[in-house]
PDB file of N, CA and C in Angstrom:
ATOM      1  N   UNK Q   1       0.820  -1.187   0.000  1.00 54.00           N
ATOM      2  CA  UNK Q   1       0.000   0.000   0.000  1.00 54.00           C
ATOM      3  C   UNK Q   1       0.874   1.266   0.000  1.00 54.00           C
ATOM      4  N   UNK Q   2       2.004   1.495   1.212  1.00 54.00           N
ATOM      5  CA  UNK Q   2       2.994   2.248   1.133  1.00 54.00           C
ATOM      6  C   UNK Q   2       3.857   3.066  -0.534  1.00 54.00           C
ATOM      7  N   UNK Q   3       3.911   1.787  -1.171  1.00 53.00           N
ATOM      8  CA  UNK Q   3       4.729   1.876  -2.597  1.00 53.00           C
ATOM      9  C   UNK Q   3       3.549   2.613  -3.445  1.00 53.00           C
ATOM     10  N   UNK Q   4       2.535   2.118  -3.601  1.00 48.00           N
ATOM     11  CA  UNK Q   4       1.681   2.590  -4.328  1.00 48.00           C
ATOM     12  C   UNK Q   4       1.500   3.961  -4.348  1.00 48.00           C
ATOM     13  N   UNK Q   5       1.330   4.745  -2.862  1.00 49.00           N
ATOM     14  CA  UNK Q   5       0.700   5.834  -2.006  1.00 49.00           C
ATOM     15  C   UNK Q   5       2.262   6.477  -3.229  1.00 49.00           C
ATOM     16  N   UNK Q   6       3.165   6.346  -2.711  1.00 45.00           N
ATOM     17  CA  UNK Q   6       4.463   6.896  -3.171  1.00 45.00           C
ATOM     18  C   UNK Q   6       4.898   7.353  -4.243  1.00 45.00           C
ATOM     19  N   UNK Q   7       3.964   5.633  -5.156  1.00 47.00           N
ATOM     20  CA  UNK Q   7       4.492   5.776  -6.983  1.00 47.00           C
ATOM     21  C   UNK Q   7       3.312   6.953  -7.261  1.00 47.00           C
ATOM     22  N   UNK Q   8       2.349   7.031  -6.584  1.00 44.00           N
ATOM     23  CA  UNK Q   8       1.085   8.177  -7.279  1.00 44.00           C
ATOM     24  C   UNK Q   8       1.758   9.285  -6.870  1.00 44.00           C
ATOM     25  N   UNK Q   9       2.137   9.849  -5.188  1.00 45.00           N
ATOM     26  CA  UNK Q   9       3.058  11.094  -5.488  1.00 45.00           C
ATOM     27  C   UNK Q   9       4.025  11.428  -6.242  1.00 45.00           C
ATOM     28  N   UNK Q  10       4.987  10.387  -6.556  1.00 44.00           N
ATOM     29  CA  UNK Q  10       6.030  10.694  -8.126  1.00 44.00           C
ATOM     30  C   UNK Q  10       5.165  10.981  -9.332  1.00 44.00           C
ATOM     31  N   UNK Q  11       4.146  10.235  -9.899  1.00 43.00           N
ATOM     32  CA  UNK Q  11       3.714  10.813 -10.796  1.00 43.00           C
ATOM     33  C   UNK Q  11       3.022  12.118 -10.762  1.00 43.00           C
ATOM     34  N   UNK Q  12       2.311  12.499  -9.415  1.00 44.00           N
ATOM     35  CA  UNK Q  12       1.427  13.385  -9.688  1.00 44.00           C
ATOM     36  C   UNK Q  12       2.430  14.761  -9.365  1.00 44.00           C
ATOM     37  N   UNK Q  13       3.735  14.537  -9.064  1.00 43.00           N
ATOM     38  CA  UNK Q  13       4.890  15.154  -9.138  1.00 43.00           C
ATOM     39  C   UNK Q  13       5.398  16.151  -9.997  1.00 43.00           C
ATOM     40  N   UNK Q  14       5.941  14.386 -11.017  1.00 42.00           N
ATOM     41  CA  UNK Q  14       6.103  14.493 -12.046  1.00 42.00           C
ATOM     42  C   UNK Q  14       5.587  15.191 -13.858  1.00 42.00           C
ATOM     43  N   UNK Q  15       4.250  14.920 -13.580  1.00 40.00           N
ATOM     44  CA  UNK Q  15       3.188  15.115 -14.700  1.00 40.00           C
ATOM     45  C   UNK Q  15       2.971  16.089 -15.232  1.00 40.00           C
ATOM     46  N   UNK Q  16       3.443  17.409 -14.559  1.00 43.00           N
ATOM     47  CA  UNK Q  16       3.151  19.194 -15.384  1.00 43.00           C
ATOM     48  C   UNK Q  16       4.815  19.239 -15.765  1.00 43.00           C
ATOM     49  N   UNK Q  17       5.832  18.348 -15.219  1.00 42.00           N
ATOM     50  CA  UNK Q  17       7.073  18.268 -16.094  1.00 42.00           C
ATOM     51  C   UNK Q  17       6.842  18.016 -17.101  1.00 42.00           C
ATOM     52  N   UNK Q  18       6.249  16.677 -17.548  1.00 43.00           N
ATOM     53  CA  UNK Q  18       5.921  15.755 -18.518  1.00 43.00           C
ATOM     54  C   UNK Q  18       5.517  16.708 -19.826  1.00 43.00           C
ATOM     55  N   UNK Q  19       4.490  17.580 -18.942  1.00 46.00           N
ATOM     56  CA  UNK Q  19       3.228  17.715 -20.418  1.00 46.00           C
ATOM     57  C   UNK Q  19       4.080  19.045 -20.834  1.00 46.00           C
ATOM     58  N   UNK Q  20       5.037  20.417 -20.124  1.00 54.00           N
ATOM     59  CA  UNK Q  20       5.449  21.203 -20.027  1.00 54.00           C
ATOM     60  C   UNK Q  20       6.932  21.201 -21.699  1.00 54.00           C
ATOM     61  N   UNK Q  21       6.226  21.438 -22.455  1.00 74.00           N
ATOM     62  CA  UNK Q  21       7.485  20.851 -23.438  1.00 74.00           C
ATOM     63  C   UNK Q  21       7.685  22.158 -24.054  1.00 74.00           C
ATOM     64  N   UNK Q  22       8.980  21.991 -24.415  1.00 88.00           N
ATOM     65  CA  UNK Q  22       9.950  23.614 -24.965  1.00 88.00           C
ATOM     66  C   UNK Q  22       9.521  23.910 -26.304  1.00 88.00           C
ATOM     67  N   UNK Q  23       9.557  24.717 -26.680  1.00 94.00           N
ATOM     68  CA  UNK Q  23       9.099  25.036 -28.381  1.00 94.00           C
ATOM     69  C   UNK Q  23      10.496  25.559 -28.619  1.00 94.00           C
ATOM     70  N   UNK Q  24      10.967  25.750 -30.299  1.00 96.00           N
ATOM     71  CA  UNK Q  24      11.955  25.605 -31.046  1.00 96.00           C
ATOM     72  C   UNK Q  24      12.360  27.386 -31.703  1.00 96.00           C
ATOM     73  N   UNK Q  25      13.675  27.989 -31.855  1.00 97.00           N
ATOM     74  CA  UNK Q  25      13.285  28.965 -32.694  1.00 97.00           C
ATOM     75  C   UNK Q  25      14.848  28.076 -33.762  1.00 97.00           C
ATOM     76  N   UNK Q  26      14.403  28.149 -34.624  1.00 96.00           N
ATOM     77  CA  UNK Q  26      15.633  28.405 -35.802  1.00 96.00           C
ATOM     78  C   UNK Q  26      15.241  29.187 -36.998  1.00 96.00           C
ATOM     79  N   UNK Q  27      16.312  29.385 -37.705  1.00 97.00           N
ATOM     80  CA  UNK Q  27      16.120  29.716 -39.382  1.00 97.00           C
ATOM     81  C   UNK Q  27      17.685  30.153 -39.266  1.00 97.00           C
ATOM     82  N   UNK Q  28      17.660  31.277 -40.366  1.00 97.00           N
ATOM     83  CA  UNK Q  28      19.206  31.463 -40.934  1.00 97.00           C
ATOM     84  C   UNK Q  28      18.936  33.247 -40.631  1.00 97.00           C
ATOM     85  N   UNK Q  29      20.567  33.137 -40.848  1.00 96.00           N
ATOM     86  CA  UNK Q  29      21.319  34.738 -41.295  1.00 96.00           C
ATOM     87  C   UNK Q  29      21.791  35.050 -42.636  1.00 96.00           C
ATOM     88  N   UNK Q  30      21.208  36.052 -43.116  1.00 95.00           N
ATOM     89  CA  UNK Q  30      21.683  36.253 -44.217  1.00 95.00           C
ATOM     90  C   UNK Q  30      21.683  37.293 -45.224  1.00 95.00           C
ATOM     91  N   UNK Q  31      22.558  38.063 -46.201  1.00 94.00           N
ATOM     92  CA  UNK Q  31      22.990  39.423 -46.442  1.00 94.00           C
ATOM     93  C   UNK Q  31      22.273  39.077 -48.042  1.00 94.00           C
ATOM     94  N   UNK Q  32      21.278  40.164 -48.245  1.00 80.00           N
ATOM     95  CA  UNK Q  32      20.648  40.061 -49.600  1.00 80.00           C
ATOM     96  C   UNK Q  32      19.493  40.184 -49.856  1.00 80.00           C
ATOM     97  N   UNK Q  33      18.783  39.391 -51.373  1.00 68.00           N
ATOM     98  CA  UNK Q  33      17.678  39.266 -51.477  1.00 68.00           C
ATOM     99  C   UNK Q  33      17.645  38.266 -52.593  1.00 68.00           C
ATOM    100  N   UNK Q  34      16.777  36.856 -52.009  1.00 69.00           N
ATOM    101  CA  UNK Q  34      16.254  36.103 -52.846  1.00 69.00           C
ATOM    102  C   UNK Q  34      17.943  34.771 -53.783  1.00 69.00           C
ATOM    103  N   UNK Q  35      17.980  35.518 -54.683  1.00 76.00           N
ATOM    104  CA  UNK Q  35      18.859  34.585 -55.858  1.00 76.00           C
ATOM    105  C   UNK Q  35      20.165  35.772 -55.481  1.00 76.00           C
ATOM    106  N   UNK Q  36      20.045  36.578 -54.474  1.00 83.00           N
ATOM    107  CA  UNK Q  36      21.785  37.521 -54.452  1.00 83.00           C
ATOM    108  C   UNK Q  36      21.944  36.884 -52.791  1.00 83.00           C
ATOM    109  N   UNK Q  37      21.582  36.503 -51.922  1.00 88.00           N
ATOM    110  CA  UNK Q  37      21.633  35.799 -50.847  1.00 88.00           C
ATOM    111  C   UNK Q  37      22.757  35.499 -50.521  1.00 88.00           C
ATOM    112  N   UNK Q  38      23.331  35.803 -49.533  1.00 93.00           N
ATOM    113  CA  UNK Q  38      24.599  34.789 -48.858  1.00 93.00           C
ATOM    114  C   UNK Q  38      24.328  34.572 -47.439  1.00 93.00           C
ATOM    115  N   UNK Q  39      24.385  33.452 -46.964  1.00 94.00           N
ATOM    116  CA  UNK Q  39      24.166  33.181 -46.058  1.00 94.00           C
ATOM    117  C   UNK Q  39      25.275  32.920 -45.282  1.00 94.00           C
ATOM    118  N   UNK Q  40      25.505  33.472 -43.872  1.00 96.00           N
ATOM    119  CA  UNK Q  40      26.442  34.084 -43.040  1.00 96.00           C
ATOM    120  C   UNK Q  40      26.914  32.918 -42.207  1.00 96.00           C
ATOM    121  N   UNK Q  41      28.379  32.737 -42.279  1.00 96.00           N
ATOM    122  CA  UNK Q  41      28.757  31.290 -41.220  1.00 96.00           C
ATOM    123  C   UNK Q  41      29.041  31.742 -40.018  1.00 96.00           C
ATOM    124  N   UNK Q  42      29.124  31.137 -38.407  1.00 97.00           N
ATOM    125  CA  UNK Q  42      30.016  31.775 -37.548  1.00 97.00           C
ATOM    126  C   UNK Q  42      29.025  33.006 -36.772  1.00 97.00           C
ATOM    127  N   UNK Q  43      28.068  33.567 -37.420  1.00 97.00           N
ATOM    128  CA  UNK Q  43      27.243  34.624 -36.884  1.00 97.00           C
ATOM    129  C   UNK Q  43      26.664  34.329 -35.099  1.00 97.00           C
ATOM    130  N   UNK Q  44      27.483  34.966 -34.274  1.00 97.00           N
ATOM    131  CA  UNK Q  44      26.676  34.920 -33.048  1.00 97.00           C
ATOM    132  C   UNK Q  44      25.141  35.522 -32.670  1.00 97.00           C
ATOM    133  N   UNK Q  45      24.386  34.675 -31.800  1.00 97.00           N
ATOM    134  CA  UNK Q  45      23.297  34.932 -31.793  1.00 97.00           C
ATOM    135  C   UNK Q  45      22.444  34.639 -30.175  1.00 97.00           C
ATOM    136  N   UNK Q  46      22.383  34.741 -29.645  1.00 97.00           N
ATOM    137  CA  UNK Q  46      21.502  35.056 -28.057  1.00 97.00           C
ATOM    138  C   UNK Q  46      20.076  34.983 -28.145  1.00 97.00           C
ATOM    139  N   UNK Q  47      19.085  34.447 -27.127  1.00 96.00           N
ATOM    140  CA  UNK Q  47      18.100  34.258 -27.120  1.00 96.00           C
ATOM    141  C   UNK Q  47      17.852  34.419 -25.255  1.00 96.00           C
ATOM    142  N   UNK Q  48      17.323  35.419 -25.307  1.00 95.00           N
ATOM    143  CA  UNK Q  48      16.665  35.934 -23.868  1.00 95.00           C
ATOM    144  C   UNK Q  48      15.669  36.144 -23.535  1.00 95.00           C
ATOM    145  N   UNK Q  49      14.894  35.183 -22.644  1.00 91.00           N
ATOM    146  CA  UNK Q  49      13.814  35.449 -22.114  1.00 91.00           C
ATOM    147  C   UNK Q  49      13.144  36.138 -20.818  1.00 91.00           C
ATOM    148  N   UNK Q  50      12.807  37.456 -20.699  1.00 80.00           N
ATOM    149  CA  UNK Q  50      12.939  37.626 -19.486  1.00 80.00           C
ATOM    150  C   UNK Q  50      11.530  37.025 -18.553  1.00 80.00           C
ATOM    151  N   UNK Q  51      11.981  36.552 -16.970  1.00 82.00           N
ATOM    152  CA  UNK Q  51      11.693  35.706 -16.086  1.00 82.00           C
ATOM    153  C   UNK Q  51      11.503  34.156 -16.823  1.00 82.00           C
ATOM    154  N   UNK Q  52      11.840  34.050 -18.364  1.00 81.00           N
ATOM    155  CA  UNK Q  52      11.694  32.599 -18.557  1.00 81.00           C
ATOM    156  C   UNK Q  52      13.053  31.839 -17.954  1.00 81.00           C
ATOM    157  N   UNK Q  53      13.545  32.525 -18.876  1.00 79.00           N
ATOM    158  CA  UNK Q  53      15.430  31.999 -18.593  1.00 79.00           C
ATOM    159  C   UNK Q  53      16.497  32.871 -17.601  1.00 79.00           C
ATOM    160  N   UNK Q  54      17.159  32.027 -17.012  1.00 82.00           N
ATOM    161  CA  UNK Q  54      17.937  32.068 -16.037  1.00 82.00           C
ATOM    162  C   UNK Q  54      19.142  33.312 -16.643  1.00 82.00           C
ATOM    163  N   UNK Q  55      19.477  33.214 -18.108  1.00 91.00           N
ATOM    164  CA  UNK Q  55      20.720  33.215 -18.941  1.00 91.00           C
ATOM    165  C   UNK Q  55      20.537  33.196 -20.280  1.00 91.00           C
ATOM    166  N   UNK Q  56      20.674  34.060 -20.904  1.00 94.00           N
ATOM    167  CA  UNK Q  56      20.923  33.768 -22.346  1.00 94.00           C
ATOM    168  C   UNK Q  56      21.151  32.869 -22.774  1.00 94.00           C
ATOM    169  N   UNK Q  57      20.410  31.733 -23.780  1.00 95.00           N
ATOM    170  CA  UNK Q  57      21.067  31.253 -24.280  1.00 95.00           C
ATOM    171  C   UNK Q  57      21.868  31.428 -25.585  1.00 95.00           C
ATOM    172  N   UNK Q  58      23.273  31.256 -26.132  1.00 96.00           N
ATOM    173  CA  UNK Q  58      23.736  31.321 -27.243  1.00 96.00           C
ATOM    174  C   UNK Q  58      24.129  30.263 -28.697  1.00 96.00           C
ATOM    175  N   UNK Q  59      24.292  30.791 -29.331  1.00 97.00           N
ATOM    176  CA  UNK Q  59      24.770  29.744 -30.336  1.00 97.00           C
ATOM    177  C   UNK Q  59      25.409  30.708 -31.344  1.00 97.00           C
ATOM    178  N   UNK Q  60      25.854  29.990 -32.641  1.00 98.00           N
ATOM    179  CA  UNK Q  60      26.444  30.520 -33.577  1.00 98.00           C
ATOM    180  C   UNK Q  60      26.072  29.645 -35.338  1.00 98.00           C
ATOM    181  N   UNK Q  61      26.324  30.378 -35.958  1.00 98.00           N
ATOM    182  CA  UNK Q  61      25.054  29.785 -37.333  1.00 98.00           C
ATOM    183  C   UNK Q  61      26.203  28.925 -37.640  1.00 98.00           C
ATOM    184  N   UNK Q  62      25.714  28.042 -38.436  1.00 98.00           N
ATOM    185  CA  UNK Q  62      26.685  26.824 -39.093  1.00 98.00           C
ATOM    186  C   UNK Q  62      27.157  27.385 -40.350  1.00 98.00           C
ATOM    187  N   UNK Q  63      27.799  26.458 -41.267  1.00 97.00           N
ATOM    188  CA  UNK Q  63      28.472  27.112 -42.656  1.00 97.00           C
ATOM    189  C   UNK Q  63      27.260  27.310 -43.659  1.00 97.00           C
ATOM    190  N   UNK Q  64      25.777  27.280 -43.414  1.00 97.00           N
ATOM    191  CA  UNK Q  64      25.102  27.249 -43.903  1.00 97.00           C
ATOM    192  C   UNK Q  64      23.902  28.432 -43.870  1.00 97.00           C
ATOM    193  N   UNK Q  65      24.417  29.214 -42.641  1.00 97.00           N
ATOM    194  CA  UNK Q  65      23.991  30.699 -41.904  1.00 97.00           C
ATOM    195  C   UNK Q  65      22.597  30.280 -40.868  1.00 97.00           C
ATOM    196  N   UNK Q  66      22.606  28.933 -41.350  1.00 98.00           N
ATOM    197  CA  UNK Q  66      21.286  28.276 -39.891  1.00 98.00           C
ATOM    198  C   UNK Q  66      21.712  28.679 -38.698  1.00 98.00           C
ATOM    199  N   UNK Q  67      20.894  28.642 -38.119  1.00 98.00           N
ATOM    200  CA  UNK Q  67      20.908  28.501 -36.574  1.00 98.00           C
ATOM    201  C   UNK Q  67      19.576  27.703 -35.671  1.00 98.00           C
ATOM    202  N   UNK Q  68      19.659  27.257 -34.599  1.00 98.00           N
ATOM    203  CA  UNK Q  68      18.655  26.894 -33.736  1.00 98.00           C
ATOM    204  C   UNK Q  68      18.920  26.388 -32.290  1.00 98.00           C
ATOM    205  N   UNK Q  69      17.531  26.930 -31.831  1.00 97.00           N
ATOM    206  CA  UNK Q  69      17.560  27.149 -30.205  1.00 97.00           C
ATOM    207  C   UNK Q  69      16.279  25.875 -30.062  1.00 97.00           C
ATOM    208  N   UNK Q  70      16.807  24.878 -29.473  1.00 95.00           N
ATOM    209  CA  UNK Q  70      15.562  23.460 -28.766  1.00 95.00           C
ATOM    210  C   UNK Q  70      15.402  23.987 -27.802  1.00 95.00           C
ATOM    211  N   UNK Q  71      14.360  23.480 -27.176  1.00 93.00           N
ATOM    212  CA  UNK Q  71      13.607  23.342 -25.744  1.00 93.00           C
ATOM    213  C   UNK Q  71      13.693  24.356 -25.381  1.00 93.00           C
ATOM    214  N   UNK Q  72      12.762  25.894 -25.794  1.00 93.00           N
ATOM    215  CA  UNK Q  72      12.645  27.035 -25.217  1.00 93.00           C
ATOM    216  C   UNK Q  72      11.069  26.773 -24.807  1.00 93.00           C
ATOM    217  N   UNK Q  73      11.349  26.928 -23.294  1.00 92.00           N
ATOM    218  CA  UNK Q  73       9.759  27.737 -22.593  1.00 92.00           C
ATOM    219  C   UNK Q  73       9.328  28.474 -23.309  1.00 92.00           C
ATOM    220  N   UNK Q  74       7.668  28.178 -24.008  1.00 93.00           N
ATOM    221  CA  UNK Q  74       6.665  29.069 -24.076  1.00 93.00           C
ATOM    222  C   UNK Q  74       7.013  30.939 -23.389  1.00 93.00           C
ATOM    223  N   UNK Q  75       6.460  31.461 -24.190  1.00 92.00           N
ATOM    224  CA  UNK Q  75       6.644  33.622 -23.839  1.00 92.00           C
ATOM    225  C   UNK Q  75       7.310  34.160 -25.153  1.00 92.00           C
ATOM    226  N   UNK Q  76       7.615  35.263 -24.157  1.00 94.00           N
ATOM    227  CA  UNK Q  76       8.162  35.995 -25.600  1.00 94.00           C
ATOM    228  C   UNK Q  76       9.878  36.455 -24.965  1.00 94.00           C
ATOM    229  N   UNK Q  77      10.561  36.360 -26.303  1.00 95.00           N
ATOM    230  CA  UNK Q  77      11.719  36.127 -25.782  1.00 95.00           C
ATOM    231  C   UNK Q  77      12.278  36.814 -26.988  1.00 95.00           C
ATOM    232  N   UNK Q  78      13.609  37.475 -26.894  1.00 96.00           N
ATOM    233  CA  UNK Q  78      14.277  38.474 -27.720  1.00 96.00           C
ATOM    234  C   UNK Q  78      15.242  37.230 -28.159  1.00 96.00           C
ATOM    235  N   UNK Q  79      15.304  37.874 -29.488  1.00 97.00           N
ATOM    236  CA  UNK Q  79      16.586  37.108 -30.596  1.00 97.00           C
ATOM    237  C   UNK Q  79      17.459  37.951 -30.716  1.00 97.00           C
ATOM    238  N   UNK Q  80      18.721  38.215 -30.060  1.00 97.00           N
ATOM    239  CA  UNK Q  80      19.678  39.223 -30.346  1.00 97.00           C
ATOM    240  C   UNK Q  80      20.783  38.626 -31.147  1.00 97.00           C
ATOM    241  N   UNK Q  81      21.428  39.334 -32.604  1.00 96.00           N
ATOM    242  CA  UNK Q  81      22.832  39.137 -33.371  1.00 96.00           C
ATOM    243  C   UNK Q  81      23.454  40.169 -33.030  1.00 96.00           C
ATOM    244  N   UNK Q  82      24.441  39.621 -32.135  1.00 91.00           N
ATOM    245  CA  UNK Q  82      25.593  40.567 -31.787  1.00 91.00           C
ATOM    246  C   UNK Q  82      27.190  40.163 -32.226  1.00 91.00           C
ATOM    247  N   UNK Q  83      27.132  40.654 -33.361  1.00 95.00           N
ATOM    248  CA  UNK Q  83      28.722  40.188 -33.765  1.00 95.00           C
ATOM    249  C   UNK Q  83      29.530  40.630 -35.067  1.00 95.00           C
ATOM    250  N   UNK Q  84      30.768  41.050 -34.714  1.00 94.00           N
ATOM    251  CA  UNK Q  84      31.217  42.159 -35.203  1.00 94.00           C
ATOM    252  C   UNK Q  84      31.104  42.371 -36.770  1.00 94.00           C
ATOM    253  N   UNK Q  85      30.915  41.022 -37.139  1.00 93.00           N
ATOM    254  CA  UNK Q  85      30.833  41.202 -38.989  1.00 93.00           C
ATOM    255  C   UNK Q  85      29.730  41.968 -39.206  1.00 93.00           C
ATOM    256  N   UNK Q  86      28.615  41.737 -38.471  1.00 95.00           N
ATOM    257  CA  UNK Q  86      27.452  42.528 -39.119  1.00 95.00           C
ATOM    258  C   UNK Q  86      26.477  43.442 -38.165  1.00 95.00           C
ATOM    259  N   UNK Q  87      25.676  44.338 -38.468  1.00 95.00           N
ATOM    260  CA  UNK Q  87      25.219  45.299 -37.185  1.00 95.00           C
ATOM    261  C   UNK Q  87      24.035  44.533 -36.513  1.00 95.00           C
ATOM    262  N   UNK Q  88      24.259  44.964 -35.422  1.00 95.00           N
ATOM    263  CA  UNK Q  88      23.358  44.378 -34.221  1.00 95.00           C
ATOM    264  C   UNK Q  88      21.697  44.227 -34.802  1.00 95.00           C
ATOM    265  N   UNK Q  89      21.053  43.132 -34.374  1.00 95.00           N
ATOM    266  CA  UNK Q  89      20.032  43.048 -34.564  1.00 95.00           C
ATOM    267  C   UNK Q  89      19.099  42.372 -33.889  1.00 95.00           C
ATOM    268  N   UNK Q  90      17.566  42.533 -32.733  1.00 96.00           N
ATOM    269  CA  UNK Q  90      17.332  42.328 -32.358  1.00 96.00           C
ATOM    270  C   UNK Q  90      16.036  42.117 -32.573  1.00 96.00           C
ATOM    271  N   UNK Q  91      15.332  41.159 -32.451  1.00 96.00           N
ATOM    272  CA  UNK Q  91      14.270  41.078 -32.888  1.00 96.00           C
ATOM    273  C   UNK Q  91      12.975  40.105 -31.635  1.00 96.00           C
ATOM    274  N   UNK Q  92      11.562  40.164 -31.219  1.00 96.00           N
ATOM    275  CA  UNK Q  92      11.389  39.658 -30.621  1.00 96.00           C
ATOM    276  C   UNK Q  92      10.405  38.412 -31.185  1.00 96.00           C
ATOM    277  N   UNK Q  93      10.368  37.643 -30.419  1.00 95.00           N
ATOM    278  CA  UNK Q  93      10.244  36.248 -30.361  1.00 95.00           C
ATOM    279  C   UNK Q  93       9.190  35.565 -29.672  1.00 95.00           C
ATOM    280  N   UNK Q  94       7.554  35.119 -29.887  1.00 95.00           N
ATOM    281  CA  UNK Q  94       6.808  34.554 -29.501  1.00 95.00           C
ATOM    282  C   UNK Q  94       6.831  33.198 -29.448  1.00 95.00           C
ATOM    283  N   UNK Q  95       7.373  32.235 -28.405  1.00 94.00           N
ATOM    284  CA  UNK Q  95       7.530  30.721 -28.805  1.00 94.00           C
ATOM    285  C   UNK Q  95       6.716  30.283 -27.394  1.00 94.00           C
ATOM    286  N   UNK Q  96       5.936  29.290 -28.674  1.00 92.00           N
ATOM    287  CA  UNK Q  96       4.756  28.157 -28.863  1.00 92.00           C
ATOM    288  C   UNK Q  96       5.362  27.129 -28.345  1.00 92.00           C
ATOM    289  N   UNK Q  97       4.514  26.253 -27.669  1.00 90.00           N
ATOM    290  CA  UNK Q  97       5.347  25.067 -27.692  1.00 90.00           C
ATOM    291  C   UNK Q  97       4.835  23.887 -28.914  1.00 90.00           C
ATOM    292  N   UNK Q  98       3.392  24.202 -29.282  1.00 88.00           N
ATOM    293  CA  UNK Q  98       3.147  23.501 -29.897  1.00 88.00           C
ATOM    294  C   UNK Q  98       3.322  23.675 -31.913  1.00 88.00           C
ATOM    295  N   UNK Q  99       4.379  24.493 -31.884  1.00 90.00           N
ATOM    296  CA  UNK Q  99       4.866  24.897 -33.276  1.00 90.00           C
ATOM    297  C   UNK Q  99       6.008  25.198 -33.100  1.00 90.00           C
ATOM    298  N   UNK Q 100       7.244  24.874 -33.987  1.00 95.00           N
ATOM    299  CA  UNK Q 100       8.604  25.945 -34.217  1.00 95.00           C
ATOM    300  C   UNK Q 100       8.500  27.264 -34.893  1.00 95.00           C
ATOM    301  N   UNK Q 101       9.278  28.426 -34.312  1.00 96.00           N
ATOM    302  CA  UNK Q 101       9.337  29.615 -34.838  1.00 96.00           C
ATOM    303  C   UNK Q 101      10.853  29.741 -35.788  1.00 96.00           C
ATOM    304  N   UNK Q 102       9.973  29.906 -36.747  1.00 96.00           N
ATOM    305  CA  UNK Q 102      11.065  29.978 -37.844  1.00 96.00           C
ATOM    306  C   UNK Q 102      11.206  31.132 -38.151  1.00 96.00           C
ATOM    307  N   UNK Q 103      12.724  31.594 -38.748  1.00 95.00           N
ATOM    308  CA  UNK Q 103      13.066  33.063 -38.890  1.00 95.00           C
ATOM    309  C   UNK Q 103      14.404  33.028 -39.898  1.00 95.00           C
ATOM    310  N   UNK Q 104      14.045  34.185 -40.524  1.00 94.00           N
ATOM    311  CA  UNK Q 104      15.102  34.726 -41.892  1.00 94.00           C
ATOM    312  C   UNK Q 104      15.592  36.013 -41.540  1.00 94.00           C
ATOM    313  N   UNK Q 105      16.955  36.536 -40.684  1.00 95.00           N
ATOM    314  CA  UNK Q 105      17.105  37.498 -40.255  1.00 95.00           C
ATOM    315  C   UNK Q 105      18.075  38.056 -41.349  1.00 95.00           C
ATOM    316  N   UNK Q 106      17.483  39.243 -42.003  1.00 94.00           N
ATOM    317  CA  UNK Q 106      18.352  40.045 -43.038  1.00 94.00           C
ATOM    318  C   UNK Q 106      19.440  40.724 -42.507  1.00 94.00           C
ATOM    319  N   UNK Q 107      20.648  40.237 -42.555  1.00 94.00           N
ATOM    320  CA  UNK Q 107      21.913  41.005 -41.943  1.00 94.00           C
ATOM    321  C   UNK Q 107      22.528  42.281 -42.770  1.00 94.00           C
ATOM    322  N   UNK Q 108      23.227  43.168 -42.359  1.00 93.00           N
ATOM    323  CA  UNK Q 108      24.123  44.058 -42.991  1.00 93.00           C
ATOM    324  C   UNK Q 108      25.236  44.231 -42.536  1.00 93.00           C
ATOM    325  N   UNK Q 109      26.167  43.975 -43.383  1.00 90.00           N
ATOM    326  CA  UNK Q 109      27.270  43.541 -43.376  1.00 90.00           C
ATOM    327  C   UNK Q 109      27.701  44.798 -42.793  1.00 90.00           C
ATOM    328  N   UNK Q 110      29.032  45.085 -41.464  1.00 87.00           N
ATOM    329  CA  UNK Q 110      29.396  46.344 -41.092  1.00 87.00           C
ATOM    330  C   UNK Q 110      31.187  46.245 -41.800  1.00 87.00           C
ATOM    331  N   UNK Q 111      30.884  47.597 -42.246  1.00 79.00           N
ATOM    332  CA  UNK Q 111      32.149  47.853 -42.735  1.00 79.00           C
ATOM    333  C   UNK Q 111      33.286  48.633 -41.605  1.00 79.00           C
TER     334      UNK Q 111
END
């Protein structure tokens, strides 16, 4: 009876962990338009949520100018590019859990 009483408090614990799932932001960086496009390697990029996240999270785009952020808490949360090739850009961010937020951030290259 003891074990039972126990395994129902772990689950009923457990269970708003369970159902509580992160939604996605990716897409790319990239200087242009359409068929003149280049897409940016190396581009740093930050994702801040305020009272969601503890900390920024960061990343940097692949050789392909992608980028992506898994398991972000539901809110609204800022997409900041901060990095020296190209000018700052900040943009904000509504993430779903039950959809990925996809994004095409037009860079300009700083001279």
């Amino acid at each position: 009876m003891k074990s039972y009483i126990l395994s129902f408090a772990t689950i009923a614990f457990l269970a708003p962990f369970a159902l509580a799932q992160g939604g996605s932001v990716h897409g790319t960086v990239s200087t242009g338009l359409d068929k003149e496009r280049t897409y940016l390697a190396n581009i740093q990029l930050s994702l801040s949520c305020a009272g969601i996240l503890a900390e920024p999270r960061k990343t940097a785009t692949d050789n392909a100018g992608q980028f992506s952020f898994t398991d972000v808490p539901p809110g609204r949360c800022t997409l900041h590019v901060d990095d020296p090739q190209v000018e700052p850009i900040d943009t904000t961010v509504d993430v779903l859990s039950d959809r990925p937020v996809e994004m095409d951030l037009p860079a300009r290259i700083q001279i």
